PDB file of C-alpha atoms in Angstrom:
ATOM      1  CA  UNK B   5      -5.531  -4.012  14.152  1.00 90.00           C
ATOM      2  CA  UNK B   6      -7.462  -6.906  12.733  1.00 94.00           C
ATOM      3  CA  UNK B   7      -6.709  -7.899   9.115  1.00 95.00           C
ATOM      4  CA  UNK B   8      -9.198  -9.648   6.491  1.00 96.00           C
ATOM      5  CA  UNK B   9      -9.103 -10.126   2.712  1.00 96.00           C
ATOM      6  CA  UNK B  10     -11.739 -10.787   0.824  1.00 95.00           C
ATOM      7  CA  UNK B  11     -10.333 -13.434  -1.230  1.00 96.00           C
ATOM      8  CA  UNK B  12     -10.961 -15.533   2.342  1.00 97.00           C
ATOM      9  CA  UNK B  13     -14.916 -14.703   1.820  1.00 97.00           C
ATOM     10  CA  UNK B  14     -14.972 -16.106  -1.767  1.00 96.00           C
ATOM     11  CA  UNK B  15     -17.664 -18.672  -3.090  1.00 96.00           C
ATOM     12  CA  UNK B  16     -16.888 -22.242  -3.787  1.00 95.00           C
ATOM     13  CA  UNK B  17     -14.862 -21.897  -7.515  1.00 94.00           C
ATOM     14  CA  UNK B  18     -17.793 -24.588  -8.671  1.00 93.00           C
ATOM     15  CA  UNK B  19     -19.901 -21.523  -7.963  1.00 94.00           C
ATOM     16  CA  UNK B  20     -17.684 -18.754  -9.061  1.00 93.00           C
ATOM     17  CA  UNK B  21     -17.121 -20.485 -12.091  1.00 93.00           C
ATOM     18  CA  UNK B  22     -20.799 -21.412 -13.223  1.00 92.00           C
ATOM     19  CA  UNK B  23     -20.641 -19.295 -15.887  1.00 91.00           C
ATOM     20  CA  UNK B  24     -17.474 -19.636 -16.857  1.00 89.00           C
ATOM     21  CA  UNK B  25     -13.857 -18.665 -15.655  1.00 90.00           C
ATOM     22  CA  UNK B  26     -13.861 -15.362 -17.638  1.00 94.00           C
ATOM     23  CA  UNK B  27     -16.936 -14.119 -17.287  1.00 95.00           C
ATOM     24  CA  UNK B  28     -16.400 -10.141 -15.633  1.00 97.00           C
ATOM     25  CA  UNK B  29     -20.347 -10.187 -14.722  1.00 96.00           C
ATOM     26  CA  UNK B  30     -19.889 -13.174 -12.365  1.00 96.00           C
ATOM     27  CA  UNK B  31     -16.590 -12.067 -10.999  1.00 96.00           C
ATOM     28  CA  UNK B  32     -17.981  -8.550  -9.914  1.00 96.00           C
ATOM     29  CA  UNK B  33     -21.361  -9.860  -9.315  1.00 95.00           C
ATOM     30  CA  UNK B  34     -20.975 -13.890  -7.572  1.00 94.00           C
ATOM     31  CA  UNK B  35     -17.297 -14.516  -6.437  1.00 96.00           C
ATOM     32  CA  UNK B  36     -18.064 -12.525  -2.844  1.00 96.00           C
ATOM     33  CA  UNK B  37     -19.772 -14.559  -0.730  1.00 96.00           C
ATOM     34  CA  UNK B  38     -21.765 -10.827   0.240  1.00 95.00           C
ATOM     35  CA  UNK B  39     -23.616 -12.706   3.519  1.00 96.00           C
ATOM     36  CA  UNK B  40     -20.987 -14.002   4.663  1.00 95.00           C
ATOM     37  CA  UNK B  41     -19.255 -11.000   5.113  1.00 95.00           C
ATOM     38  CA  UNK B  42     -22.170  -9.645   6.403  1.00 94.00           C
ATOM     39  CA  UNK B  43     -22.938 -12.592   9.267  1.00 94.00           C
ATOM     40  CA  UNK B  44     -19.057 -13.520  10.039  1.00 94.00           C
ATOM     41  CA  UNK B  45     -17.490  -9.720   9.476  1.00 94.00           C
ATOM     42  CA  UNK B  46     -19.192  -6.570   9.204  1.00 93.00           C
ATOM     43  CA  UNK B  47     -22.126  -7.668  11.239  1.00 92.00           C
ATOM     44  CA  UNK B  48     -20.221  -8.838  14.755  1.00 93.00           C
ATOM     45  CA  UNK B  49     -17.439  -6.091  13.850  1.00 92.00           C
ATOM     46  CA  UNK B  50     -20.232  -3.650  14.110  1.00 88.00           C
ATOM     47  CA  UNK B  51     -21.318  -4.327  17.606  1.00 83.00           C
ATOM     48  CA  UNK B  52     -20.574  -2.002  20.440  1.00 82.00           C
ATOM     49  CA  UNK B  53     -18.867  -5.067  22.961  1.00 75.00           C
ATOM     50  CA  UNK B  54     -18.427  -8.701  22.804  1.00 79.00           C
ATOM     51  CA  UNK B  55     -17.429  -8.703  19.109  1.00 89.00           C
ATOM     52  CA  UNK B  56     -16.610 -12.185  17.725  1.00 93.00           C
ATOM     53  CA  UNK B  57     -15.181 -12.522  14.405  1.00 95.00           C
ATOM     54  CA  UNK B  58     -14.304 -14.970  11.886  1.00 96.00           C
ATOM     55  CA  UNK B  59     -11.569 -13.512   9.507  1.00 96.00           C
ATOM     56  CA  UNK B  60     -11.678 -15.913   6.741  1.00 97.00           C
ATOM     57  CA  UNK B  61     -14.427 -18.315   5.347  1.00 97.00           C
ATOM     58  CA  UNK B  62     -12.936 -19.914   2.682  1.00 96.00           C
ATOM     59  CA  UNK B  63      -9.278 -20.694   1.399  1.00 96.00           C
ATOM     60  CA  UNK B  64      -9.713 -20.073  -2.505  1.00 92.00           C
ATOM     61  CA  UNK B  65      -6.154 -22.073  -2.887  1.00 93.00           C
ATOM     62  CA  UNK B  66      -7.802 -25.501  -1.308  1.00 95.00           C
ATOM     63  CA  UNK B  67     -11.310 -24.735  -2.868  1.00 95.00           C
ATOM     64  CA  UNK B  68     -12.519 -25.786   0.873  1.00 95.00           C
ATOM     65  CA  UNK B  69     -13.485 -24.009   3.748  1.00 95.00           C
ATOM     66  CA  UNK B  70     -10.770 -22.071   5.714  1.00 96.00           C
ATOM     67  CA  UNK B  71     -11.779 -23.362   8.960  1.00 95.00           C
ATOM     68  CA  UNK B  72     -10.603 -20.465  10.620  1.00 96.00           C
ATOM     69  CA  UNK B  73     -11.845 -20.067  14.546  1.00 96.00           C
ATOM     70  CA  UNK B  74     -13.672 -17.069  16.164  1.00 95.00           C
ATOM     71  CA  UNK B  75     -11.633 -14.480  17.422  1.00 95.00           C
ATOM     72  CA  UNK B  76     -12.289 -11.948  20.044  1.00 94.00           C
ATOM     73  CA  UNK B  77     -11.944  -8.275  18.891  1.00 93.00           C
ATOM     74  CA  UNK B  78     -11.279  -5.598  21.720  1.00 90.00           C
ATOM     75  CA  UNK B  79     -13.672  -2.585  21.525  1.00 86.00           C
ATOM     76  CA  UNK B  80     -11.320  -0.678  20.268  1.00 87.00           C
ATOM     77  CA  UNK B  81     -10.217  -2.720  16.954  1.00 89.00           C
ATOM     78  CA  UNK B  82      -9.508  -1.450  13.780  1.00 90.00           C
ATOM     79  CA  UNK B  83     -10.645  -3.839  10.606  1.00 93.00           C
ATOM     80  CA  UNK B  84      -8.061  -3.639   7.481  1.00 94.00           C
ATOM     81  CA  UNK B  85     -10.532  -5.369   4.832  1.00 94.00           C
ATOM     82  CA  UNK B  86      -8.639  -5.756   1.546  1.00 94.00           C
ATOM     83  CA  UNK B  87     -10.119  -6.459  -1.711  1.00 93.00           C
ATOM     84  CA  UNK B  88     -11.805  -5.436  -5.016  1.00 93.00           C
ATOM     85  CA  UNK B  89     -15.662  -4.218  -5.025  1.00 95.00           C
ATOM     86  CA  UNK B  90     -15.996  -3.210  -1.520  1.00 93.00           C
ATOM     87  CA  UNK B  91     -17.769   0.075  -2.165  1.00 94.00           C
ATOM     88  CA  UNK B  92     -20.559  -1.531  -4.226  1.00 93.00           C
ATOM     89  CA  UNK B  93     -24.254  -1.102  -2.689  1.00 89.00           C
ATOM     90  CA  UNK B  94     -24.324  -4.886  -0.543  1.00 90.00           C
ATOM     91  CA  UNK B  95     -20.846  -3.684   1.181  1.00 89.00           C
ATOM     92  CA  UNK B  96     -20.103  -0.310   1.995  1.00 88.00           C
ATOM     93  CA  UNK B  97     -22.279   0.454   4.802  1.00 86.00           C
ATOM     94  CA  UNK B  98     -20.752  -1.940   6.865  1.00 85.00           C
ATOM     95  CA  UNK B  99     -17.407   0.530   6.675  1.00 90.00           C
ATOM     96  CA  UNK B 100     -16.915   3.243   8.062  1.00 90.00           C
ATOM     97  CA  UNK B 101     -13.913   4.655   6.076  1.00 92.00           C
ATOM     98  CA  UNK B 102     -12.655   3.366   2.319  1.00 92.00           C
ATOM     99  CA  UNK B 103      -9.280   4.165   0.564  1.00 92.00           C
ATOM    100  CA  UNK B 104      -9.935   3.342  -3.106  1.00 92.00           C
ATOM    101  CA  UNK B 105      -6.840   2.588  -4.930  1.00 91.00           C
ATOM    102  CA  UNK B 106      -7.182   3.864  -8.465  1.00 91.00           C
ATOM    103  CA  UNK B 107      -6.210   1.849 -11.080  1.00 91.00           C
ATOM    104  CA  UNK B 108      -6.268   1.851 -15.070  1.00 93.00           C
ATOM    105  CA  UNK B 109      -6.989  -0.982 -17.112  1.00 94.00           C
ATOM    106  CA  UNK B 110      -3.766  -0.818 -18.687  1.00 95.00           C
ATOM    107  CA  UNK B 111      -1.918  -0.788 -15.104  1.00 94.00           C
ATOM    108  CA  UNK B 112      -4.365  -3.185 -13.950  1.00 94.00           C
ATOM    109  CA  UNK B 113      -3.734  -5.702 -17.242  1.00 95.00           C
ATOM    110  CA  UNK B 114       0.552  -5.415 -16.283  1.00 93.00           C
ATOM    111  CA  UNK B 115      -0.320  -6.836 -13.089  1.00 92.00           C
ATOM    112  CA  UNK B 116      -2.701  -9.785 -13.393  1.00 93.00           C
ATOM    113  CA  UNK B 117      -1.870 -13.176 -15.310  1.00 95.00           C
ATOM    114  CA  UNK B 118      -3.038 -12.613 -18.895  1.00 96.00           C
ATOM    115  CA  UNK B 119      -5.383 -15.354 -18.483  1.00 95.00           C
ATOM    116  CA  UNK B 120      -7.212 -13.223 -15.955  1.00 95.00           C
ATOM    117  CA  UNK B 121      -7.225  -9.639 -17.566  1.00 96.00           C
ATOM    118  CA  UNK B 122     -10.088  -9.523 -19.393  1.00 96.00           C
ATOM    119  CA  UNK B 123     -12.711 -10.824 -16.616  1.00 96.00           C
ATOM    120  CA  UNK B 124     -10.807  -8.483 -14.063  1.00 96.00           C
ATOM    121  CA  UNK B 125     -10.204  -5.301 -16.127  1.00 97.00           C
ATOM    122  CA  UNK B 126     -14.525  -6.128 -17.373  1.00 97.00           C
ATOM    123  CA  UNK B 127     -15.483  -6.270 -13.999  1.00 97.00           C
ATOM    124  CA  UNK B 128     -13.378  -3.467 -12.463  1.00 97.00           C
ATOM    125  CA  UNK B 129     -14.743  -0.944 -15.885  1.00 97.00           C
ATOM    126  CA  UNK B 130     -18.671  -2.007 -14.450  1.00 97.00           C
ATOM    127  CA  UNK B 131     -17.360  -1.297 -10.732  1.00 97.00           C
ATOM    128  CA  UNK B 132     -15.956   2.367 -11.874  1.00 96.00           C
ATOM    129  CA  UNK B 133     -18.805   2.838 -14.021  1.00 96.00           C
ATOM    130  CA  UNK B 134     -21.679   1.592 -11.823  1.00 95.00           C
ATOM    131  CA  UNK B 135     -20.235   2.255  -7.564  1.00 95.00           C
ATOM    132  CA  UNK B 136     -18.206   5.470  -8.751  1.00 95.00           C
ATOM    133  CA  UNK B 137     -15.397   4.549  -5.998  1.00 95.00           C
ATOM    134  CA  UNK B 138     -13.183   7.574  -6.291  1.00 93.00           C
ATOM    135  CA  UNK B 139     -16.613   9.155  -5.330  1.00 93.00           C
ATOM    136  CA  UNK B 140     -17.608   7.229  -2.383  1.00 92.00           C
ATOM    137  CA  UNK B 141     -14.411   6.647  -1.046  1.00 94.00           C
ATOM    138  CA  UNK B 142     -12.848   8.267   2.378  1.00 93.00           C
ATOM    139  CA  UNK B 143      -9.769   8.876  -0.156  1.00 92.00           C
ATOM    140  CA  UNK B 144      -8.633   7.798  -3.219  1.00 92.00           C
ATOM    141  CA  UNK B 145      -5.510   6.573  -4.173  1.00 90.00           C
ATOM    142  CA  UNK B 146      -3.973   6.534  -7.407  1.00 90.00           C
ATOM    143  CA  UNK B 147      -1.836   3.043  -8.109  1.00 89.00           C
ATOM    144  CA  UNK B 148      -0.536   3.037 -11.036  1.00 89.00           C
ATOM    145  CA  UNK B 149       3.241   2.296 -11.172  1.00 82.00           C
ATOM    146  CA  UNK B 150       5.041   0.075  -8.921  1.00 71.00           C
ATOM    147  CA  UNK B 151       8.203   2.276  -8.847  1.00 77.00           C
ATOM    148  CA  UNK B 152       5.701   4.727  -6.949  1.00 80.00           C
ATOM    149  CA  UNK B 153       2.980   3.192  -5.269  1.00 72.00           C
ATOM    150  CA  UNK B 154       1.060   5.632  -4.476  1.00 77.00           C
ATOM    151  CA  UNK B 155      -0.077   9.119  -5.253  1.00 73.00           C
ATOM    152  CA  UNK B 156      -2.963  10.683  -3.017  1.00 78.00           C
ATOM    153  CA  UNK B 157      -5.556  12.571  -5.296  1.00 73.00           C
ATOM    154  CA  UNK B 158      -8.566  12.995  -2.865  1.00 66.00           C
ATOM    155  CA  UNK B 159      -8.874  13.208   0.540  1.00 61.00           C
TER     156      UNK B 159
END
């Protein structure tokens, strides 16, 4: 199993942050460096043979390049992508199966720093509102309290 998060295919925070740290447009629209996924992940993950990957591009706690080297992936790999905003339009096709965790804003403002909740509960309304997740996704999962993680509402 190979293992990615998006937070390794962020922008630079100069360019995440251009218009401002709390802006939910730019964080659901500019923080995912979208090509690189495409060129370094998806795109070489999607090949039939030879498949060499790059799981991160970007270390979002150095603000600098992650430096990490290209692996090989057998034929037979399995890619655990983790992340926010993978079933909008410039993702999805490049996976082939999606569980969307389900989340309200209330749930998702008790987990985030408080200096954070607005921009990520603005962004993850638009996502819901605009990608319709629970509707796309393989299944859908519904994370709301920590005491029980998980509750499966759509398979």
């Amino acid at each position: 199993m190979l293992v990615a998060d998006w937070r390794g295919f962020w922008r630079p925070r100069s360019l995440r942050y251009e218009f401002g740290r709390d802006d939910p447009d730019a964080y659901y629209d500019g923080w995912l460096d979208v090509p690189g996924v495409w060129r370094e992940l998806l795109g070489p993950l999607g090949e039939p043979s030879g498949r060499r990957w790059v799981p991160s591009l970007y270390d979002p706690g150095t603000d600098r390049s992650s430096r990490a080297p290209r692996q090989e992936a057998p034929d037979d790999a399995v890619l655990v992508l983790a992340g926010s905003f993978l079933l909008k339009d410039d993702v999805r096709w490049g996976l082939d199966a999606v569980v969307h965790l389900s989340t309200s804003p209330a749930a998702i403002r008790r987990r985030v720093p408080a200096h954070d909740a607005d921009r990520v509960v603005g962004a993850w309304e638009r996502y819901v509102a605009e990608d319709d997740p629970a509707g796309t996704a393989t299944a859908v999962l519904r994370c709301e309290d920590p005491r029980h993680p998980a509750e499966l509402l759509r398979e």
